[in-house]
Amino acid sequence: MPIKIKGVTHIYKKGTPFEKKALEDIFLNIENGEILGIMGKSGSGKSTFLQLLNGLLRPCRGKIIVDDYDITMIPADEIAAVRREVGLVFQFPEEQIFETDVYKEIAFGPKNLGIDEKKTFERVKTAMKLTGLEYVKFKDRRPNELSGGEKRRVGIADILALNPRYLLLDEPFAALDYEGRRKIYQSIKELNQTRGTTTIIVSHNLEYLVPVCNRLLILADGRVKLDIKIDEIALYIKEIKNLGVSPPLHHEVLYYLKEKGFNINVKVRTREEAAREIAKYLGTLKDEVKSG
Amino acid sequence: MIEFVNVHYYYKENSSLILNNISFTINKGEFIGIVGRNGSGKSTLARMFNGILIPSKGKVLVDGLDTRKAEDLIKIRRKVGLLLPNPDNQIVSSVVEEDVAFGLENLGIKPEEIRLQVDEALKLVEMEEFKKHPPYLLSGGQKQRVALAGILALKPDYLVLDEPTSMIEPEGRKLITGLLKQINSELGVALIWITHDLEEIIEADRILVVANGKVKEYKKPKELLGKADIWKEAGIEPLAITQFMQNLKQYGIDFKPEEFTVQEMVDFLCRLK
Ligand SMILES: Nc1ncnc2c1ncn2[C@@H]1O[C@H](COP(=O)(O)OP(=O)(O)OP(=O)(O)O)[C@@H](O)[C@H]1O
Ligand SMILES: Nc1ncnc2c1ncn2[C@@H]1O[C@H](COP(=O)(O)OP(=O)(O)OP(=O)(O)O)[C@@H](O)[C@H]1O
Ligand SMILES: [Mg+2]
Ligand SMILES: [Mg+2]
């Protein structure tokens, strides 16, 4: 069942000097199995959007329908059920980590769901593997004595251990090294393929989203300003730049080549695909590759 | 000049060494990038520049002042500004402008002077409209900007930045990197910039690579660019342009190993048409 967002507006601190309309009149459907990337400037409403989707915030107006339930109408004491289906990894891991060792921290969620010790153990191990945390090395460590990237991984593992059907990640790649980023890409894809986990990723860097997402939203001033498939980026370079977002380099190159008269397919996602299209056009592809 | 002299560090007695005999120097006005994998010791190193952490063995000297000496520490903290990775650990006041003023007040500067410097710093990071805001109502990237303004206002000689733009979008990032580089070149403030993103420090004078508790390399970016194994060890993704050139090469389009901008690459490909 997809997520349907119908006319959602969120205003913080209404009627105070700090009143802020963070989101305005959002209409959006998110299909099952989608991996959606969200970008936008500081303060454009990205974190607000994620928090609305898992019931942490309630919108001032509009409906958010998850699995046919309007979660804006669910009573406060039942919202926990939404949160385990829609898992949210916070922008700052410190906001969500509070246990005294890494094992307890990641086990907290599953235990809370009433899952027995043995299965909890399995979940913790799997979640640590998915985030590239060596079990023996990290299980007894104090979370507040970890490095930034290690904490980030624990924050992600926390939520993965809940086996959520919807995974919301707020800047998951900030603080991660390249290896860590690739590990998370791989895990998102794996969960998406094996369990159909629908994933929404907020990042400030579009290059980080391209390897894993199939759809891109750009928010500005609380509104959706662009909603395209990832392989359409090269068709929207101007619009993307106008929204203050740097497009991926290979998409920008394709866009300029097309402008300079290359009759070339620019609907690609990865760098490799872009290189292949350029080579095809310039005739440098070997014959056997070309026919494929 | 900042000197790390045979610095060793462990967090607890008998636990393993995080930093194992590190020595290097940074000159006034230099722009130094620091890279290394998660857990390699960068933030540990960062906290030694202004004496938040003291070496377990060895010493750190800032313009000759020793971080181990209590009487030197106050002077050192005036010279060295440290921006922490999580702004929540940096922001102490309940109103944005008070937070930016906090460090200045501690230095005993006159109130009217403080007001000017606070306004200037907030303007630099484009946060002046949030002057009267409580910081906890700000978004992640907005907090990161406020924390930076607080350090900039102090006008330190050395600025240690631990992943300063990890949550700031490209345009804001350009603004802030531009700003920092300007401070570096015009005011001669040294930048010590920790990051996982090579783009941010490609214009650095030197890049220090930390791996396994040691300084693996300390060279000009140019001297390191072609060395794939170094970047791998540093947990750094090669530049997008480097990767794209490799992809093109795979498909038979050969580049001389030159430096390219997007436009130059486009022009080059057009000539092949
Ligand atoms: N609790 C709050 N009270 C008042 N205003 C708030 C609150 N939380 C956020 N805001 C404001 O709402 C707007 C949207 O904030 P949000 O955190 O959703 O932005 P964001 O897109 O996630 O930004 P960033 O990329 O910097 O994290 C911002 O202008 C922010 O200052
Ligand atoms: N307070 C602490 N007590 C004990 N160990 C610590 C503490 N802080 C960090 N460590 C450990 O020291 C090592 C170096 O951590 P540090 O934070 O310096 O790494 P880093 O290079 O900044 O990594 P990252 O890229 O993830 O931010 C890590 O293995 C970390 O787990
Ligand atoms: Mg945010
Ligand atoms: Mg760190």
XYZ file of C-alpha atoms and ligand atoms in Angstrom:
629
model
C 0.000 0.000 0.000
C 1.518 3.332 -0.920
C 1.850 6.456 1.203
C -0.559 9.187 0.184
C -0.056 12.747 1.275
C -3.014 14.980 0.668
C -2.802 18.706 1.088
C -0.430 18.688 4.032
C 0.560 21.975 5.661
C 2.708 22.215 8.768
C 3.166 25.375 10.776
C 5.462 25.457 13.788
C 4.742 27.618 16.840
C 1.597 29.097 15.405
C 0.696 32.480 16.840
C 4.128 33.092 18.374
C 6.945 35.305 17.060
C 8.621 32.097 15.895
C 5.723 30.952 13.757
C 7.073 29.175 10.702
C 5.229 27.546 7.840
C 7.586 24.644 7.248
C 5.475 22.795 4.671
C 2.639 24.041 2.544
C 0.002 22.184 0.619
C 1.951 19.042 -0.193
C 0.291 16.443 -2.418
C 2.329 13.333 -3.055
C 2.045 9.598 -3.571
C 4.931 7.362 -2.656
C 4.622 3.949 -4.237
C 5.619 0.724 -2.572
C 9.212 -0.237 -3.168
C 10.235 3.242 -4.200
C 13.592 4.700 -3.142
C 12.943 8.404 -2.998
C 15.629 11.045 -2.549
C 14.801 14.460 -1.101
C 16.920 17.569 -1.431
C 16.508 21.200 -0.587
C 18.242 24.045 1.203
C 18.643 24.334 4.958
C 15.213 25.020 6.367
C 13.250 23.932 3.303
C 11.227 21.441 5.357
C 12.907 18.084 4.755
C 13.196 16.934 8.361
C 9.697 18.205 9.055
C 8.429 16.094 6.171
C 10.027 12.906 7.513
C 8.744 13.548 11.022
C 5.213 13.959 9.715
C 5.424 10.627 7.916
C 6.144 8.636 11.034
C 3.708 10.462 13.254
C 6.298 12.332 15.299
C 4.650 15.547 14.181
C 1.024 16.082 13.270
C 0.246 18.358 10.366
C -1.899 21.435 10.870
C -3.860 20.517 7.798
C -4.176 17.582 5.422
C -4.039 13.819 5.499
C -1.198 11.330 5.521
C -2.384 7.889 4.560
C -0.091 4.967 5.256
C -1.402 1.497 4.470
C -4.921 2.896 4.181
C -4.815 4.486 7.641
C -4.864 8.211 8.026
C -2.066 8.509 10.565
C -3.025 12.085 11.374
C -6.180 10.687 13.013
C -4.549 7.905 15.025
C -4.793 8.491 18.796
C -1.508 9.324 20.512
C -1.329 6.012 22.357
C -1.482 4.058 19.112
C 1.115 6.053 17.244
C 3.864 3.642 18.374
C 2.439 1.116 15.935
C 3.033 3.563 13.105
C 6.589 4.238 14.232
C 7.666 0.642 13.989
C 6.310 0.327 10.457
C 7.734 3.695 9.485
C 11.240 3.829 10.951
C 12.947 7.210 11.115
C 16.694 7.669 11.483
C 17.249 11.160 12.905
C 19.480 13.803 11.393
C 21.711 13.791 14.491
C 22.262 10.309 15.922
C 22.779 11.802 19.382
C 19.065 12.603 19.422
C 18.094 8.973 19.301
C 20.888 7.078 21.087
C 20.535 6.709 24.843
C 21.515 3.203 25.984
C 24.782 2.397 27.745
C 26.259 -0.010 25.214
C 25.869 -0.608 21.514
C 24.192 -3.998 21.891
C 21.563 -2.688 24.316
C 21.048 0.338 22.120
C 20.243 -1.640 18.986
C 18.343 -4.344 20.914
C 16.094 -1.759 22.554
C 13.653 -1.536 19.649
C 13.095 -5.239 19.008
C 12.861 -5.978 22.756
C 10.277 -3.277 23.074
C 8.234 -4.995 20.369
C 8.176 -8.109 22.578
C 10.598 -10.054 20.436
C 12.404 -12.825 22.350
C 16.084 -12.686 23.220
C 17.304 -15.085 20.593
C 15.535 -13.321 17.758
C 16.585 -9.945 19.120
C 20.174 -11.146 19.067
C 19.788 -12.120 15.418
C 18.295 -8.752 14.574
C 21.083 -6.842 16.303
C 23.712 -8.860 14.480
C 22.018 -8.350 11.128
C 21.555 -4.624 11.701
C 25.212 -4.226 12.648
C 26.263 -6.130 9.579
C 24.077 -3.972 7.354
C 25.753 -0.832 8.707
C 29.309 -2.147 8.669
C 29.765 -2.366 12.448
C 31.888 -5.344 13.437
C 29.859 -7.177 16.086
C 32.613 -8.277 18.467
C 34.463 -4.995 18.221
C 31.501 -2.732 18.915
C 28.824 -4.593 20.899
C 30.127 -3.556 24.335
C 31.225 -0.037 23.416
C 29.552 2.998 24.965
C 27.661 4.840 22.220
C 28.701 8.266 23.476
C 32.358 7.249 23.198
C 32.153 6.427 19.510
C 33.405 8.488 16.588
C 30.923 10.477 14.496
C 30.682 7.901 11.725
C 30.408 5.026 14.199
C 27.525 6.790 15.957
C 25.796 7.379 12.640
C 25.991 3.659 11.909
C 24.508 2.818 15.312
C 21.691 5.287 14.634
C 20.877 3.528 11.381
C 21.238 0.052 12.907
C 18.770 1.059 15.655
C 16.035 1.505 13.107
C 16.976 -1.394 10.836
C 16.570 -3.702 13.838
C 12.869 -2.803 13.844
C 12.483 -4.314 10.365
C 10.403 -1.324 9.273
C 8.498 -1.512 6.015
C 9.150 2.141 5.389
C 12.621 3.447 6.080
C 13.153 7.182 6.490
C 16.762 8.374 6.610
C 17.610 11.983 7.482
C 21.129 12.740 6.172
C 22.340 9.157 6.654
C 25.561 9.791 4.729
C 26.728 12.807 6.743
C 29.735 11.705 8.821
C 30.169 8.454 6.898
C 33.336 7.647 4.987
C 33.135 6.336 1.419
C 33.140 2.725 2.496
C 30.330 3.444 4.951
C 28.276 5.159 2.282
C 28.672 2.230 -0.065
C 27.714 -0.159 2.698
C 24.505 1.796 3.309
C 23.708 1.924 -0.437
C 24.133 -1.807 -0.612
C 21.946 -2.408 2.445
C 19.172 -0.113 1.238
C 19.122 -1.918 -2.094
C 19.220 -5.320 -0.437
C 16.304 -4.523 1.892
C 14.426 -3.020 -1.020
C 14.860 -6.130 -3.132
C 14.365 -8.802 -0.489
C 11.665 -7.182 1.625
C 10.350 -4.454 -0.621
C 11.317 -1.790 1.926
C 10.175 1.610 0.699
C 12.910 4.129 1.481
C 13.067 7.907 1.679
C 16.484 9.526 1.952
C 17.197 13.161 2.735
C 20.636 14.349 1.718
C 22.280 17.673 0.958
C 24.389 16.116 -1.776
C 22.740 14.877 -4.959
C 25.805 12.817 -5.913
C 25.098 10.738 -2.790
C 21.505 10.046 -3.828
C 22.005 9.098 -7.461
C 23.594 5.668 -6.862
C 20.616 4.423 -4.871
C 17.427 6.415 -5.561
C 14.945 6.045 -8.374
C 13.027 9.241 -7.763
C 14.012 12.746 -6.708
C 12.092 15.515 -4.970
C 13.426 18.995 -4.470
C 11.799 21.095 -1.767
C 12.005 24.857 -1.510
C 10.193 27.062 0.969
C 8.066 24.183 2.139
C 6.818 23.178 -1.297
C 7.678 20.440 -3.753
C 9.374 22.279 -6.601
C 10.562 19.304 -8.616
C 9.443 15.665 -8.711
C 11.240 13.559 -11.312
C 12.682 10.112 -11.932
C 16.389 9.902 -11.208
C 17.196 9.132 -14.841
C 15.521 12.384 -15.871
C 18.048 14.607 -14.057
C 19.889 15.585 -17.248
C 16.604 16.880 -18.678
C 16.125 19.255 -15.746
C 19.585 20.709 -15.185
C 18.405 24.323 -15.407
C 15.528 23.807 -13.001
C 17.752 21.924 -10.560
C 20.391 24.656 -10.579
C 17.763 27.341 -10.156
C 16.692 25.575 -6.974
C 20.209 25.924 -5.579
C 21.127 22.277 -6.040
C 24.314 21.174 -7.822
C 23.507 18.471 -10.353
C 25.731 15.412 -10.619
C 28.684 16.083 -12.898
C 27.895 13.380 -15.460
C 24.331 14.618 -15.875
C 25.586 18.135 -16.388
C 28.048 16.956 -19.044
C 25.253 15.099 -20.864
C 23.077 18.186 -20.746
C 25.740 20.421 -22.295
C 26.619 17.840 -24.951
C 22.991 17.662 -25.954
C 22.908 21.458 -26.148
C 25.960 21.385 -28.396
C 24.151 19.181 -30.835
C 24.992 15.664 -29.679
C 22.004 13.541 -30.613
C 22.360 11.408 -27.547
C 20.237 9.571 -25.003
C 20.521 11.480 -21.729
C 18.062 9.394 -19.732
C 20.586 7.623 -17.532
C 21.246 7.265 -13.836
C 24.870 6.297 -13.226
C 28.190 7.699 -14.452
C 28.881 4.452 -16.186
C 25.662 4.625 -18.178
C 26.434 8.233 -19.113
C 29.928 7.291 -20.304
C 28.462 4.475 -22.360
C 25.979 6.745 -24.111
C 28.718 9.239 -24.958
C 30.972 6.477 -26.277
C 28.114 5.058 -28.322
C 27.587 8.444 -29.919
C 31.279 9.050 -30.585
C 31.697 5.551 -31.976
C 34.406 4.457 -29.599
C 32.448 1.508 -28.230
C 33.761 -1.857 -29.285
C 31.378 -3.668 -31.650
C 30.361 -6.489 -29.346
C 29.568 -4.003 -26.585
C 27.720 -1.706 -28.975
C 25.258 -4.351 -30.096
C 24.441 -5.227 -26.452
C 52.790 27.720 13.973
C 51.201 24.629 15.470
C 53.452 21.698 16.222
C 52.435 18.151 17.073
C 55.519 16.477 18.500
C 55.492 12.683 18.917
C 51.881 12.748 20.031
C 50.426 9.542 21.448
C 46.878 9.187 22.657
C 44.681 6.591 24.293
C 41.301 7.274 25.915
C 41.842 4.856 28.786
C 44.930 3.474 30.438
C 45.795 0.092 28.883
C 43.440 0.531 25.961
C 44.823 0.688 22.450
C 46.567 3.747 21.074
C 44.277 5.932 18.963
C 47.159 8.151 17.874
C 50.530 6.523 17.646
C 53.482 8.866 17.533
C 52.157 11.639 15.355
C 54.311 14.600 14.370
C 53.537 17.410 11.954
C 53.499 21.194 11.797
C 51.026 23.733 10.451
C 52.168 27.236 9.570
C 50.274 30.465 10.101
C 47.824 31.071 7.304
C 47.968 27.569 5.863
C 44.908 25.667 4.671
C 45.216 22.050 5.736
C 42.736 19.288 4.932
C 42.511 16.254 7.201
C 41.033 12.991 5.943
C 40.747 9.453 7.263
C 38.240 6.670 7.689
C 35.525 6.595 10.333
C 37.219 5.978 13.645
C 40.710 6.796 12.369
C 41.272 9.504 14.985
C 40.524 12.815 13.241
C 38.182 14.217 15.884
C 40.550 13.041 18.595
C 43.295 14.965 16.830
C 41.037 18.010 16.427
C 40.398 18.194 20.161
C 44.138 18.344 20.818
C 44.653 21.571 18.907
C 43.143 23.654 21.711
C 43.860 21.417 24.650
C 40.439 19.820 25.158
C 42.427 16.609 25.012
C 46.030 16.466 26.183
C 48.479 14.002 24.625
C 49.092 10.843 26.652
C 52.695 11.233 25.513
C 54.343 13.931 23.390
C 53.188 17.534 23.107
C 51.206 20.055 21.110
C 52.580 23.586 20.758
C 50.608 26.578 19.515
C 52.936 29.467 18.688
C 55.233 27.976 21.280
C 52.522 27.665 23.963
C 52.101 24.176 25.401
C 48.605 22.667 25.713
C 49.786 20.714 28.771
C 50.333 23.912 30.749
C 47.254 25.312 32.437
C 48.629 28.863 32.270
C 49.040 28.606 28.486
C 45.576 27.210 27.833
C 43.639 30.497 27.978
C 45.955 32.038 25.409
C 45.761 28.928 23.260
C 41.961 28.964 23.262
C 42.027 32.551 21.988
C 44.244 31.559 19.141
C 42.537 28.321 18.186
C 38.819 28.096 17.388
C 37.353 24.571 17.238
C 34.080 23.812 15.473
C 32.603 20.524 16.657
C 30.795 18.199 14.245
C 27.465 18.320 16.083
C 26.287 21.932 16.551
C 24.173 20.872 19.534
C 27.420 20.330 21.432
C 28.595 23.811 20.568
C 25.502 25.933 21.028
C 25.040 26.960 24.659
C 22.631 29.896 24.772
C 18.885 30.039 24.306
C 18.928 32.856 21.753
C 20.953 32.766 18.549
C 22.626 36.169 18.925
C 23.513 35.482 22.551
C 25.103 32.261 21.504
C 27.280 33.964 18.931
C 28.187 36.598 21.541
C 29.060 34.026 24.203
C 32.721 33.569 23.317
C 33.257 37.296 22.850
C 31.814 38.076 26.271
C 34.260 35.629 27.787
C 37.063 37.606 26.198
C 35.886 40.765 27.964
C 35.077 42.745 24.827
C 32.852 45.862 25.072
C 29.115 45.260 24.511
C 28.754 47.602 21.514
C 31.782 46.009 19.860
C 30.277 42.583 20.550
C 27.003 43.559 18.909
C 28.812 44.635 15.765
C 30.845 41.454 15.548
C 27.827 39.232 16.209
C 25.830 40.931 13.460
C 28.729 40.631 11.076
C 29.250 36.935 11.818
C 25.542 36.133 11.444
C 25.465 38.018 8.176
C 28.433 36.069 6.859
C 26.611 32.752 7.349
C 23.296 34.259 6.167
C 21.488 33.774 9.449
C 20.790 37.375 10.468
C 17.018 36.907 10.172
C 17.212 34.271 12.924
C 19.046 36.536 15.375
C 16.317 36.432 18.027
C 15.496 32.758 17.536
C 16.001 30.029 20.098
C 18.562 27.692 18.463
C 16.563 24.560 19.246
C 13.893 25.691 16.809
C 16.368 25.727 13.937
C 16.940 23.061 11.308
C 20.149 21.010 11.256
C 21.954 23.076 8.647
C 20.820 26.336 10.273
C 22.326 25.206 13.587
C 25.549 24.325 11.842
C 25.720 27.891 10.491
C 25.073 29.438 13.913
C 27.802 27.332 15.496
C 30.193 28.481 12.798
C 29.222 32.132 13.324
C 30.097 31.744 17.019
C 33.622 30.650 16.130
C 34.102 33.203 13.352
C 33.157 36.040 15.687
C 36.165 35.178 17.838
C 38.530 35.853 14.929
C 40.969 33.121 15.879
C 44.363 32.676 14.205
C 43.722 28.989 13.653
C 40.333 27.569 12.793
C 39.864 23.830 13.325
C 36.708 22.674 11.544
C 35.458 19.160 12.208
C 33.130 18.370 9.280
C 31.722 21.916 9.145
C 29.331 21.537 6.233
C 28.243 17.922 6.617
C 24.569 18.947 6.518
C 24.621 22.019 4.360
C 23.387 22.002 0.777
C 25.667 22.830 -2.163
C 24.785 26.501 -2.416
C 25.169 27.112 1.295
C 28.304 25.052 1.216
C 29.757 27.178 -1.552
C 28.947 30.269 0.473
C 30.640 28.897 3.577
C 33.671 27.406 1.840
C 34.066 30.672 -0.086
C 33.835 32.595 3.140
C 36.371 30.422 4.931
C 38.811 30.554 2.053
C 38.453 34.334 1.986
C 39.175 34.533 5.703
C 42.133 32.308 5.048
C 43.610 34.301 2.191
C 42.714 37.824 3.357
C 43.094 37.614 7.108
C 45.670 34.859 7.125
C 43.602 32.634 9.392
C 44.863 29.073 9.170
C 42.193 26.503 8.289
C 42.409 22.944 9.547
C 39.515 21.267 7.810
C 38.353 17.720 8.555
C 36.078 16.161 5.966
C 35.009 13.034 4.099
C 34.484 15.057 0.931
C 37.521 15.689 -1.221
C 35.820 18.554 -3.119
C 35.912 20.667 0.050
C 39.670 20.543 0.485
C 40.898 20.200 -3.061
C 42.298 23.739 -2.843
C 44.100 23.091 0.439
C 47.825 23.742 0.691
C 48.353 20.263 2.077
C 46.262 17.248 2.960
C 47.025 15.175 6.009
C 45.926 11.553 5.754
C 45.349 9.735 9.048
C 45.330 5.934 9.050
C 45.944 3.371 11.780
C 46.879 6.054 14.282
C 49.626 7.456 12.055
C 50.109 10.285 9.594
C 50.077 8.387 6.342
C 50.696 11.332 4.021
C 51.076 15.088 4.365
C 51.334 16.560 0.887
C 49.872 18.923 -1.689
C 46.555 17.682 -3.115
C 48.184 17.572 -6.569
C 50.828 15.153 -5.371
C 48.159 12.827 -3.999
C 45.430 13.058 -6.638
C 46.530 10.146 -8.794
C 47.160 7.797 -5.875
C 44.041 5.652 -5.693
C 45.411 3.487 -2.866
C 45.890 6.511 -0.588
C 42.302 7.643 -1.053
C 41.054 4.160 -0.425
C 42.986 4.013 2.810
C 41.588 7.444 3.713
C 37.983 6.363 3.054
C 37.645 9.099 0.445
C 35.607 8.870 -2.731
C 37.607 10.053 -5.746
C 36.394 13.305 -7.308
C 33.349 12.892 -9.538
C 35.360 14.123 -12.510
C 38.129 11.586 -11.880
C 35.608 8.770 -11.709
C 33.787 9.926 -14.811
C 37.025 10.151 -16.786
C 37.743 6.584 -15.788
C 34.300 5.475 -16.975
C 34.861 7.212 -20.299
C 38.268 5.593 -20.637
C 36.696 2.187 -20.127
C 34.589 2.887 -23.170
C 37.482 3.932 -25.319
C 37.557 7.705 -24.829
C 41.055 8.526 -23.760
C 41.987 11.563 -21.772
C 45.455 12.732 -21.092
C 45.689 12.841 -17.317
C 44.782 16.481 -17.161
C 42.763 18.544 -14.791
C 39.332 19.196 -16.116
C 36.370 21.336 -15.279
C 32.933 20.365 -16.543
C 33.195 22.911 -19.361
C 36.640 21.711 -20.404
C 35.388 18.158 -20.486
C 32.439 19.161 -22.643
C 34.712 21.064 -25.027
C 37.081 18.120 -25.206
C 34.272 15.719 -26.062
C 32.900 18.132 -28.664
C 36.230 18.072 -30.459
C 35.937 14.282 -30.774
C 32.618 14.553 -32.558
N 10.318 23.257 16.481
C 10.336 24.253 15.600
N 9.751 25.436 15.873
C 9.770 26.467 14.995
N 10.341 26.410 13.786
C 10.938 25.252 13.447
C 10.977 24.121 14.321
N 11.652 23.129 13.722
C 12.015 23.619 12.521
N 11.595 24.882 12.344
C 11.769 25.734 11.153
O 11.064 25.135 10.081
C 11.792 25.203 8.880
C 11.969 23.815 8.320
O 12.797 23.067 9.176
P 13.332 21.609 8.817
O 14.060 21.120 10.008
O 12.234 20.780 8.290
O 14.355 21.965 7.635
P 15.338 21.014 6.810
O 14.939 21.080 5.378
O 15.403 19.665 7.436
O 16.734 21.773 6.963
P 18.233 21.202 7.155
O 18.710 20.782 5.810
O 19.009 22.398 7.610
O 18.194 20.122 8.161
C 13.102 25.917 9.222
O 13.036 27.264 8.819
C 13.217 25.806 10.723
O 13.867 26.940 11.257
N 35.455 9.338 24.355
C 35.978 8.223 23.832
N 36.311 7.166 24.614
C 36.835 6.052 24.079
N 37.067 5.855 22.768
C 36.771 6.863 21.934
C 36.203 8.093 22.415
N 35.989 8.908 21.361
C 36.397 8.221 20.267
N 36.854 6.993 20.604
C 37.401 5.986 19.687
O 38.611 6.477 19.148
C 38.722 6.206 17.761
C 38.931 7.509 17.016
O 37.753 8.303 17.146
P 37.614 9.714 16.456
O 36.325 10.293 16.902
O 38.847 10.499 16.666
O 37.535 9.254 14.918
P 37.268 10.103 13.614
O 38.448 9.941 12.714
O 36.867 11.485 13.956
O 36.048 9.294 12.949
P 34.724 9.806 12.178
O 35.128 9.956 10.741
O 33.790 8.652 12.332
O 34.251 11.063 12.807
C 37.444 5.459 17.364
O 37.687 4.092 17.282
C 36.480 5.762 18.510
O 35.609 4.673 18.725
Mg 16.861 18.693 8.525
Mg 35.075 12.591 13.758
